[in-house]
Amino acid sequence: MFAALYGELVPHAWRDPESKLDAYELFHQRSLAMGWLDDRNAGGGSEDRMRRAPGLWGMNDAGWNHPLAVPGAKLISWFQVEVSAVADDRPLPVQPFLRCAEDATASAGTLNLSAVQVLLPVQGLDPSSRPPYAPVPSIGTVHWFAERDPRSRAPVEVCLDSGQDRSNPVVAQQLKDRLGHLDQKVFEYTSYDVGGEGTGISPPFDDSFWNGPAAQRVTFRGELAEWSLDAIGWLAEVLADCVARLGGHSPIVLTISARDTRS
Amino acid sequence: MFRRNISCAAFVFVISASAVATPPAMATSGEEATTSTYSYEDAVPGLAPASSDTTAIYLDEAGQPLSIDGVEATSAQTAALACTPESGMDNPHRSSTGVAVSGHGWWNKGDCSNNRANVYNCLYEWYTDNTWRRKACSATTELRPRRDGGGRTTARRNCDNTLYTSWRNHVDVDVIGEWDTAEKPMRQANVYCRVYG
């Protein structure tokens, strides 16, 4: 799983710009502190007899800059993890992943987020293993967003791209219907289209890293309960499960951006 | 401490076998191979079976055996005095910054006193003759402990293709001016990256 945060970051005045605590260190520390870092594949030393932590992911990489970022895209930070096997009754852990990403980034500066891009490993979800009480597990936590200030609802654009997997446009209509039938108001769409330009933010990684290049795109426009990485993570988890249930079995690049409705 | 000049060793490890890796375009899943029926020359990279943890050997780039046993302290007395640093590493993984496999290494003091160590990490690819063959090592770098912002080492190797393959990332920490114990920690993961040479 990979996340890229876009927008502006105003560095904390008190922070050493040359600090060795880079995005990798900060994310790793935060993952460890929250108990979400998976340690089970460590071995080979005297600690072999230890009971290892079954976390949500193993650390891969992170940074403030990326050599493949689109110039002008305002990339703030990026994070890459290897997701552990997803439990049958739990969602892909996008919310905790973005929580650590946000916390790591915010420890370097004040974040003004304009877009988030997440590579969702949909192929790691097995819809047939979901129990009847949790076909889309994130729906069970929908009430977390129930008591928000109505004025915090934010217009967003939600773009899913399955790259060279041509099933995405086919499932677009079904995805729209499925979203409409879920008992949730965290994300309410007003329109959608297949193809189009999407957000225009190319993901900062090689095509062979997922199933690129970008091609099969579906874009929803609507309102999110709030412009927060919590809500974005929740929606990403729901979309991943919905796509998997509709037969999607390849990685999806999901880009959620704040939409300026003033014009 | 992970020594370069020692013979094969048995490992016990646990893999998150069904971890969610991202399959790249055009990749085909590697097949979990059986072992011991291939010569060194005929062996090819692949997915390590569970049995490889206890029987595999390590080879350097020239095909010579490596050992991951050994201690820096050479007698029981000095071994008893040895300190234990914390040797850290992440999973071998596909790099997002290129078509490459990558892994990092770092250290913390543990119960050692000194605050400088020579650290390097190496990546090993599994072959069907049940060997782990060294494919890349970082430079040996003098680092402060990670908790003091000491940074990390990076081993990296470009992929020849994106077939699913088993990799290990081993780190070696040698605390400067102090006897330290000979941990040989590693992390293993299957990565959409295969290297032949």
Short mmCIF file of N, CA and C in Angstrom, two decimals, chain B residues 45-171:
data_model
loop_
_atom_site.label_atom_id
_atom_site.label_comp_id
_atom_site.label_asym_id
_atom_site.label_seq_id
_atom_site.Cartn_x
_atom_site.Cartn_y
_atom_site.Cartn_z
N PRO B 45 15.96 -18.41 -9.64
CA PRO B 45 15.26 -17.77 -8.51
C PRO B 45 13.81 -18.21 -8.44
N GLY B 46 13.24 -18.13 -7.25
CA GLY B 46 11.85 -18.54 -7.09
C GLY B 46 11.32 -18.18 -5.72
N LEU B 47 10.20 -18.83 -5.39
CA LEU B 47 9.58 -18.63 -4.08
C LEU B 47 10.05 -19.73 -3.13
N ALA B 48 10.58 -19.34 -2.01
CA ALA B 48 11.15 -20.30 -1.06
C ALA B 48 10.04 -21.10 -0.39
N PRO B 49 10.15 -22.41 -0.38
CA PRO B 49 9.19 -23.21 0.38
C PRO B 49 9.48 -23.07 1.87
N ALA B 50 8.52 -23.44 2.67
CA ALA B 50 8.68 -23.28 4.12
C ALA B 50 9.89 -24.05 4.64
N SER B 51 10.23 -25.15 3.97
CA SER B 51 11.33 -25.98 4.47
C SER B 51 12.68 -25.31 4.28
N SER B 52 12.74 -24.25 3.50
CA SER B 52 14.04 -23.64 3.22
C SER B 52 14.63 -22.99 4.45
N ASP B 53 13.81 -22.71 5.45
CA ASP B 53 14.34 -21.98 6.59
C ASP B 53 15.36 -22.79 7.38
N THR B 54 15.25 -24.09 7.34
CA THR B 54 16.16 -24.90 8.14
C THR B 54 17.29 -25.51 7.34
N THR B 55 17.16 -25.46 6.03
CA THR B 55 18.14 -26.19 5.23
C THR B 55 18.92 -25.33 4.26
N ALA B 56 18.49 -24.12 4.03
CA ALA B 56 19.12 -23.31 2.99
C ALA B 56 20.52 -22.89 3.40
N ILE B 57 21.35 -22.68 2.38
CA ILE B 57 22.67 -22.11 2.63
C ILE B 57 22.78 -20.78 1.91
N TYR B 58 23.77 -20.02 2.33
CA TYR B 58 23.99 -18.69 1.77
C TYR B 58 25.22 -18.72 0.88
N LEU B 59 25.12 -18.02 -0.24
CA LEU B 59 26.24 -17.95 -1.17
C LEU B 59 26.54 -16.49 -1.49
N ASP B 60 27.82 -16.21 -1.72
CA ASP B 60 28.17 -14.87 -2.16
C ASP B 60 28.02 -14.77 -3.68
N GLU B 61 28.46 -13.66 -4.22
CA GLU B 61 28.26 -13.41 -5.64
C GLU B 61 29.04 -14.41 -6.50
N ALA B 62 30.10 -14.97 -5.96
CA ALA B 62 30.91 -15.93 -6.70
C ALA B 62 30.46 -17.37 -6.46
N GLY B 63 29.41 -17.56 -5.70
CA GLY B 63 28.93 -18.90 -5.42
C GLY B 63 29.61 -19.56 -4.24
N GLN B 64 30.40 -18.80 -3.51
CA GLN B 64 31.10 -19.36 -2.36
C GLN B 64 30.20 -19.29 -1.12
N PRO B 65 30.25 -20.31 -0.28
CA PRO B 65 29.37 -20.32 0.91
C PRO B 65 29.68 -19.19 1.86
N LEU B 66 28.62 -18.66 2.41
CA LEU B 66 28.73 -17.64 3.45
C LEU B 66 28.19 -18.25 4.73
N SER B 67 28.63 -17.75 5.84
CA SER B 67 28.08 -18.21 7.10
C SER B 67 27.47 -17.05 7.83
N ILE B 68 26.43 -17.34 8.51
CA ILE B 68 25.86 -16.30 9.34
C ILE B 68 25.92 -16.69 10.81
N ASP B 69 26.75 -17.68 11.13
CA ASP B 69 27.05 -17.97 12.52
C ASP B 69 28.19 -17.05 12.94
N GLY B 70 28.79 -17.39 14.05
CA GLY B 70 30.00 -16.67 14.43
C GLY B 70 29.72 -15.60 15.45
N VAL B 71 30.74 -15.30 16.17
CA VAL B 71 30.66 -14.27 17.19
C VAL B 71 31.89 -13.40 17.11
N GLU B 72 31.69 -12.20 17.46
CA GLU B 72 32.84 -11.31 17.49
C GLU B 72 33.72 -11.65 18.68
N ALA B 73 33.07 -11.94 19.79
CA ALA B 73 33.82 -12.36 20.97
C ALA B 73 34.27 -13.80 20.76
N THR B 74 35.55 -14.07 20.85
CA THR B 74 36.07 -15.35 20.43
C THR B 74 36.25 -16.34 21.56
N SER B 75 36.02 -16.00 22.76
CA SER B 75 36.09 -16.95 23.84
C SER B 75 34.85 -16.84 24.70
N ALA B 76 34.66 -17.86 25.48
CA ALA B 76 33.48 -17.84 26.35
C ALA B 76 33.51 -16.65 27.28
N GLN B 77 34.72 -16.32 27.72
CA GLN B 77 34.84 -15.21 28.66
C GLN B 77 34.44 -13.89 28.01
N THR B 78 35.00 -13.65 26.82
CA THR B 78 34.66 -12.40 26.16
C THR B 78 33.22 -12.41 25.68
N ALA B 79 32.73 -13.60 25.29
CA ALA B 79 31.33 -13.68 24.87
C ALA B 79 30.41 -13.28 26.01
N ALA B 80 30.80 -13.68 27.20
CA ALA B 80 29.97 -13.35 28.37
C ALA B 80 29.95 -11.84 28.61
N LEU B 81 30.99 -11.17 28.16
CA LEU B 81 31.06 -9.73 28.37
C LEU B 81 30.44 -8.94 27.22
N ALA B 82 30.04 -9.65 26.17
CA ALA B 82 29.57 -8.95 24.98
C ALA B 82 28.25 -8.25 25.24
N CYS B 83 28.12 -7.09 24.64
CA CYS B 83 26.84 -6.38 24.72
C CYS B 83 25.98 -6.78 23.52
N THR B 84 24.71 -6.44 23.60
CA THR B 84 23.78 -6.81 22.53
C THR B 84 23.14 -5.57 21.94
N PRO B 85 23.57 -5.17 20.75
CA PRO B 85 22.90 -4.04 20.10
C PRO B 85 21.58 -4.50 19.51
N GLU B 86 20.73 -3.54 19.23
CA GLU B 86 19.49 -3.83 18.52
C GLU B 86 19.74 -3.61 17.03
N SER B 87 19.62 -4.68 16.26
CA SER B 87 19.86 -4.59 14.82
C SER B 87 18.52 -4.48 14.12
N GLY B 88 18.34 -3.43 13.36
CA GLY B 88 17.03 -3.20 12.74
C GLY B 88 17.08 -3.29 11.23
N MET B 89 16.01 -3.78 10.66
CA MET B 89 15.90 -3.85 9.21
C MET B 89 14.44 -3.89 8.84
N ASP B 90 14.15 -3.50 7.60
CA ASP B 90 12.78 -3.61 7.14
C ASP B 90 12.65 -4.76 6.15
N ASN B 91 11.44 -4.97 5.68
CA ASN B 91 11.22 -6.05 4.71
C ASN B 91 11.91 -5.71 3.40
N PRO B 92 12.49 -6.71 2.75
CA PRO B 92 12.86 -6.46 1.36
C PRO B 92 11.59 -6.13 0.59
N HIS B 93 11.67 -5.14 -0.29
CA HIS B 93 10.45 -4.67 -0.94
C HIS B 93 10.74 -4.08 -2.31
N ARG B 94 9.71 -4.03 -3.15
CA ARG B 94 9.82 -3.34 -4.42
C ARG B 94 9.93 -1.86 -4.13
N SER B 95 10.89 -1.24 -4.72
CA SER B 95 11.05 0.19 -4.55
C SER B 95 10.06 0.92 -5.44
N SER B 96 9.50 2.00 -4.92
CA SER B 96 8.61 2.81 -5.75
C SER B 96 9.39 3.80 -6.59
N THR B 97 10.66 3.95 -6.31
CA THR B 97 11.44 4.94 -7.04
C THR B 97 12.15 4.35 -8.25
N GLY B 98 11.86 3.12 -8.56
CA GLY B 98 12.44 2.47 -9.73
C GLY B 98 12.03 1.02 -9.74
N VAL B 99 12.45 0.27 -10.75
CA VAL B 99 12.13 -1.16 -10.80
C VAL B 99 13.29 -1.87 -10.10
N ALA B 100 13.19 -1.95 -8.80
CA ALA B 100 14.30 -2.45 -7.99
C ALA B 100 13.76 -3.05 -6.70
N VAL B 101 14.58 -3.94 -6.12
CA VAL B 101 14.30 -4.46 -4.78
C VAL B 101 15.20 -3.68 -3.82
N SER B 102 14.67 -3.42 -2.65
CA SER B 102 15.38 -2.55 -1.72
C SER B 102 15.18 -3.03 -0.29
N GLY B 103 16.11 -2.71 0.57
CA GLY B 103 15.97 -2.99 1.99
C GLY B 103 16.88 -2.07 2.78
N HIS B 104 16.50 -1.80 4.02
CA HIS B 104 17.25 -0.88 4.86
C HIS B 104 17.78 -1.58 6.11
N GLY B 105 18.82 -0.99 6.70
CA GLY B 105 19.36 -1.49 7.96
C GLY B 105 19.70 -0.33 8.88
N TRP B 106 19.62 -0.57 10.18
CA TRP B 106 19.96 0.45 11.17
C TRP B 106 20.27 -0.23 12.48
N TRP B 107 20.55 0.54 13.52
CA TRP B 107 20.82 -0.09 14.81
C TRP B 107 20.42 0.84 15.95
N ASN B 108 20.25 0.26 17.12
CA ASN B 108 20.14 1.00 18.37
C ASN B 108 21.06 0.34 19.39
N LYS B 109 21.33 1.03 20.46
CA LYS B 109 22.41 0.61 21.36
C LYS B 109 22.12 -0.67 22.12
N GLY B 110 20.84 -0.97 22.36
CA GLY B 110 20.57 -2.13 23.22
C GLY B 110 21.25 -1.91 24.56
N ASP B 111 22.03 -2.89 25.01
CA ASP B 111 22.77 -2.68 26.26
C ASP B 111 24.24 -2.36 25.99
N CYS B 112 24.56 -1.96 24.79
CA CYS B 112 25.92 -1.52 24.48
C CYS B 112 26.11 -0.07 24.96
N SER B 113 27.34 0.33 25.13
CA SER B 113 27.63 1.65 25.66
C SER B 113 28.00 2.65 24.58
N ASN B 114 28.73 2.20 23.61
CA ASN B 114 29.23 3.14 22.60
C ASN B 114 28.12 3.56 21.65
N ASN B 115 28.31 4.72 21.08
CA ASN B 115 27.24 5.26 20.24
C ASN B 115 27.64 5.39 18.78
N ARG B 116 28.54 4.54 18.35
CA ARG B 116 28.88 4.44 16.93
C ARG B 116 29.00 2.96 16.57
N ALA B 117 28.48 2.63 15.40
CA ALA B 117 28.60 1.25 14.92
C ALA B 117 28.80 1.26 13.42
N ASN B 118 29.53 0.29 12.93
CA ASN B 118 29.61 0.07 11.49
C ASN B 118 28.46 -0.85 11.09
N VAL B 119 27.67 -0.37 10.16
CA VAL B 119 26.43 -1.07 9.79
C VAL B 119 26.40 -1.28 8.28
N TYR B 120 25.99 -2.46 7.88
CA TYR B 120 25.63 -2.66 6.48
C TYR B 120 24.50 -3.67 6.42
N ASN B 121 23.80 -3.67 5.31
CA ASN B 121 22.77 -4.68 5.09
C ASN B 121 22.90 -5.26 3.69
N CYS B 122 22.47 -6.50 3.54
CA CYS B 122 22.58 -7.20 2.25
C CYS B 122 21.24 -7.86 1.89
N LEU B 123 21.00 -7.94 0.61
CA LEU B 123 19.81 -8.60 0.08
C LEU B 123 20.19 -9.95 -0.53
N TYR B 124 19.41 -10.97 -0.20
CA TYR B 124 19.64 -12.33 -0.70
C TYR B 124 18.38 -12.81 -1.41
N GLU B 125 18.60 -13.43 -2.55
CA GLU B 125 17.50 -13.95 -3.36
C GLU B 125 17.50 -15.48 -3.28
N TRP B 126 16.32 -16.06 -3.14
CA TRP B 126 16.25 -17.52 -3.01
C TRP B 126 16.31 -18.19 -4.38
N TYR B 127 17.08 -19.31 -4.46
CA TYR B 127 17.21 -20.10 -5.69
C TYR B 127 16.72 -21.53 -5.43
N THR B 128 16.37 -22.18 -6.53
CA THR B 128 15.74 -23.51 -6.42
C THR B 128 16.70 -24.61 -5.98
N ASP B 129 17.98 -24.32 -5.84
CA ASP B 129 18.87 -25.30 -5.20
C ASP B 129 18.92 -25.04 -3.69
N ASN B 130 17.93 -24.30 -3.20
CA ASN B 130 17.78 -23.98 -1.78
C ASN B 130 18.97 -23.18 -1.25
N THR B 131 19.38 -22.24 -2.05
CA THR B 131 20.41 -21.30 -1.60
C THR B 131 19.85 -19.90 -1.60
N TRP B 132 20.40 -19.11 -0.69
CA TRP B 132 20.11 -17.67 -0.68
C TRP B 132 21.36 -16.98 -1.22
N ARG B 133 21.20 -16.36 -2.37
CA ARG B 133 22.37 -15.80 -3.05
C ARG B 133 22.41 -14.29 -2.89
N ARG B 134 23.56 -13.82 -2.48
CA ARG B 134 23.70 -12.39 -2.21
C ARG B 134 23.67 -11.61 -3.51
N LYS B 135 22.81 -10.59 -3.54
CA LYS B 135 22.64 -9.81 -4.76
C LYS B 135 22.96 -8.34 -4.60
N ALA B 136 22.99 -7.87 -3.39
CA ALA B 136 23.32 -6.45 -3.18
C ALA B 136 23.65 -6.22 -1.72
N CYS B 137 24.60 -5.35 -1.49
CA CYS B 137 24.91 -4.91 -0.12
C CYS B 137 25.04 -3.39 -0.12
N SER B 138 24.65 -2.81 0.97
CA SER B 138 24.90 -1.38 1.15
C SER B 138 26.39 -1.19 1.42
N ALA B 139 26.81 0.03 1.37
CA ALA B 139 28.14 0.35 1.88
C ALA B 139 28.13 0.20 3.39
N THR B 140 29.26 -0.19 3.94
CA THR B 140 29.38 -0.20 5.40
C THR B 140 29.51 1.25 5.87
N THR B 141 28.62 1.62 6.77
CA THR B 141 28.52 3.03 7.14
C THR B 141 28.58 3.17 8.66
N GLU B 142 29.34 4.13 9.11
CA GLU B 142 29.39 4.40 10.55
C GLU B 142 28.17 5.22 10.92
N LEU B 143 27.34 4.63 11.76
CA LEU B 143 26.07 5.27 12.12
C LEU B 143 25.98 5.47 13.62
N ARG B 144 25.33 6.56 13.99
CA ARG B 144 24.86 6.69 15.36
C ARG B 144 23.60 5.85 15.50
N PRO B 145 23.17 5.57 16.73
CA PRO B 145 21.93 4.81 16.91
C PRO B 145 20.76 5.52 16.24
N ARG B 146 19.84 4.72 15.78
CA ARG B 146 18.68 5.29 15.08
C ARG B 146 17.91 6.26 15.97
N ARG B 147 17.81 5.94 17.25
CA ARG B 147 17.06 6.82 18.15
C ARG B 147 17.70 8.19 18.29
N ASP B 148 18.97 8.26 17.93
CA ASP B 148 19.66 9.56 17.96
C ASP B 148 19.72 10.16 16.56
N GLY B 149 18.85 9.69 15.70
CA GLY B 149 18.83 10.22 14.35
C GLY B 149 19.98 9.72 13.50
N GLY B 150 20.41 8.49 13.77
CA GLY B 150 21.61 7.98 13.10
C GLY B 150 21.42 7.57 11.67
N GLY B 151 20.20 7.48 11.21
CA GLY B 151 19.98 7.12 9.82
C GLY B 151 20.03 5.62 9.58
N ARG B 152 20.16 5.24 8.32
CA ARG B 152 20.07 3.83 7.95
C ARG B 152 20.87 3.58 6.69
N THR B 153 21.15 2.31 6.45
CA THR B 153 21.83 1.91 5.23
C THR B 153 20.79 1.39 4.24
N THR B 154 21.13 1.41 2.96
CA THR B 154 20.21 0.95 1.93
C THR B 154 20.93 0.01 0.97
N ALA B 155 20.39 -1.20 0.83
CA ALA B 155 20.85 -2.12 -0.22
C ALA B 155 19.78 -2.14 -1.29
N ARG B 156 20.21 -2.16 -2.53
CA ARG B 156 19.25 -2.01 -3.63
C ARG B 156 19.81 -2.70 -4.87
N ARG B 157 18.92 -3.32 -5.62
CA ARG B 157 19.34 -3.97 -6.86
C ARG B 157 18.20 -3.87 -7.87
N ASN B 158 18.54 -3.47 -9.08
CA ASN B 158 17.52 -3.38 -10.13
C ASN B 158 17.02 -4.78 -10.50
N CYS B 159 15.73 -4.87 -10.83
CA CYS B 159 15.12 -6.15 -11.18
C CYS B 159 15.36 -6.44 -12.66
N ASP B 160 15.52 -7.72 -12.97
CA ASP B 160 15.55 -8.13 -14.38
C ASP B 160 14.13 -8.30 -14.90
N ASN B 161 13.23 -8.73 -14.04
CA ASN B 161 11.82 -8.74 -14.39
C ASN B 161 11.02 -8.67 -13.08
N THR B 162 9.71 -8.75 -13.18
CA THR B 162 8.88 -8.55 -11.99
C THR B 162 8.18 -9.85 -11.56
N LEU B 163 8.86 -10.96 -11.75
CA LEU B 163 8.33 -12.23 -11.24
C LEU B 163 8.43 -12.26 -9.71
N TYR B 164 7.46 -12.92 -9.12
CA TYR B 164 7.36 -12.97 -7.65
C TYR B 164 8.47 -13.87 -7.10
N THR B 165 9.25 -13.37 -6.18
CA THR B 165 10.47 -14.05 -5.76
C THR B 165 10.72 -13.79 -4.27
N SER B 166 11.32 -14.77 -3.60
CA SER B 166 11.62 -14.61 -2.16
C SER B 166 12.95 -13.91 -1.96
N TRP B 167 12.94 -12.96 -1.04
CA TRP B 167 14.13 -12.19 -0.72
C TRP B 167 14.31 -12.10 0.80
N ARG B 168 15.56 -11.98 1.21
CA ARG B 168 15.86 -11.70 2.62
C ARG B 168 16.74 -10.46 2.73
N ASN B 169 16.51 -9.73 3.79
CA ASN B 169 17.32 -8.56 4.10
C ASN B 169 18.00 -8.80 5.45
N HIS B 170 19.31 -8.96 5.42
CA HIS B 170 20.09 -9.17 6.64
C HIS B 170 20.86 -7.89 6.98
N VAL B 171 20.97 -7.63 8.26
CA VAL B 171 21.76 -6.47 8.67
C VAL B 171 22.88 -6.93 9.59
#
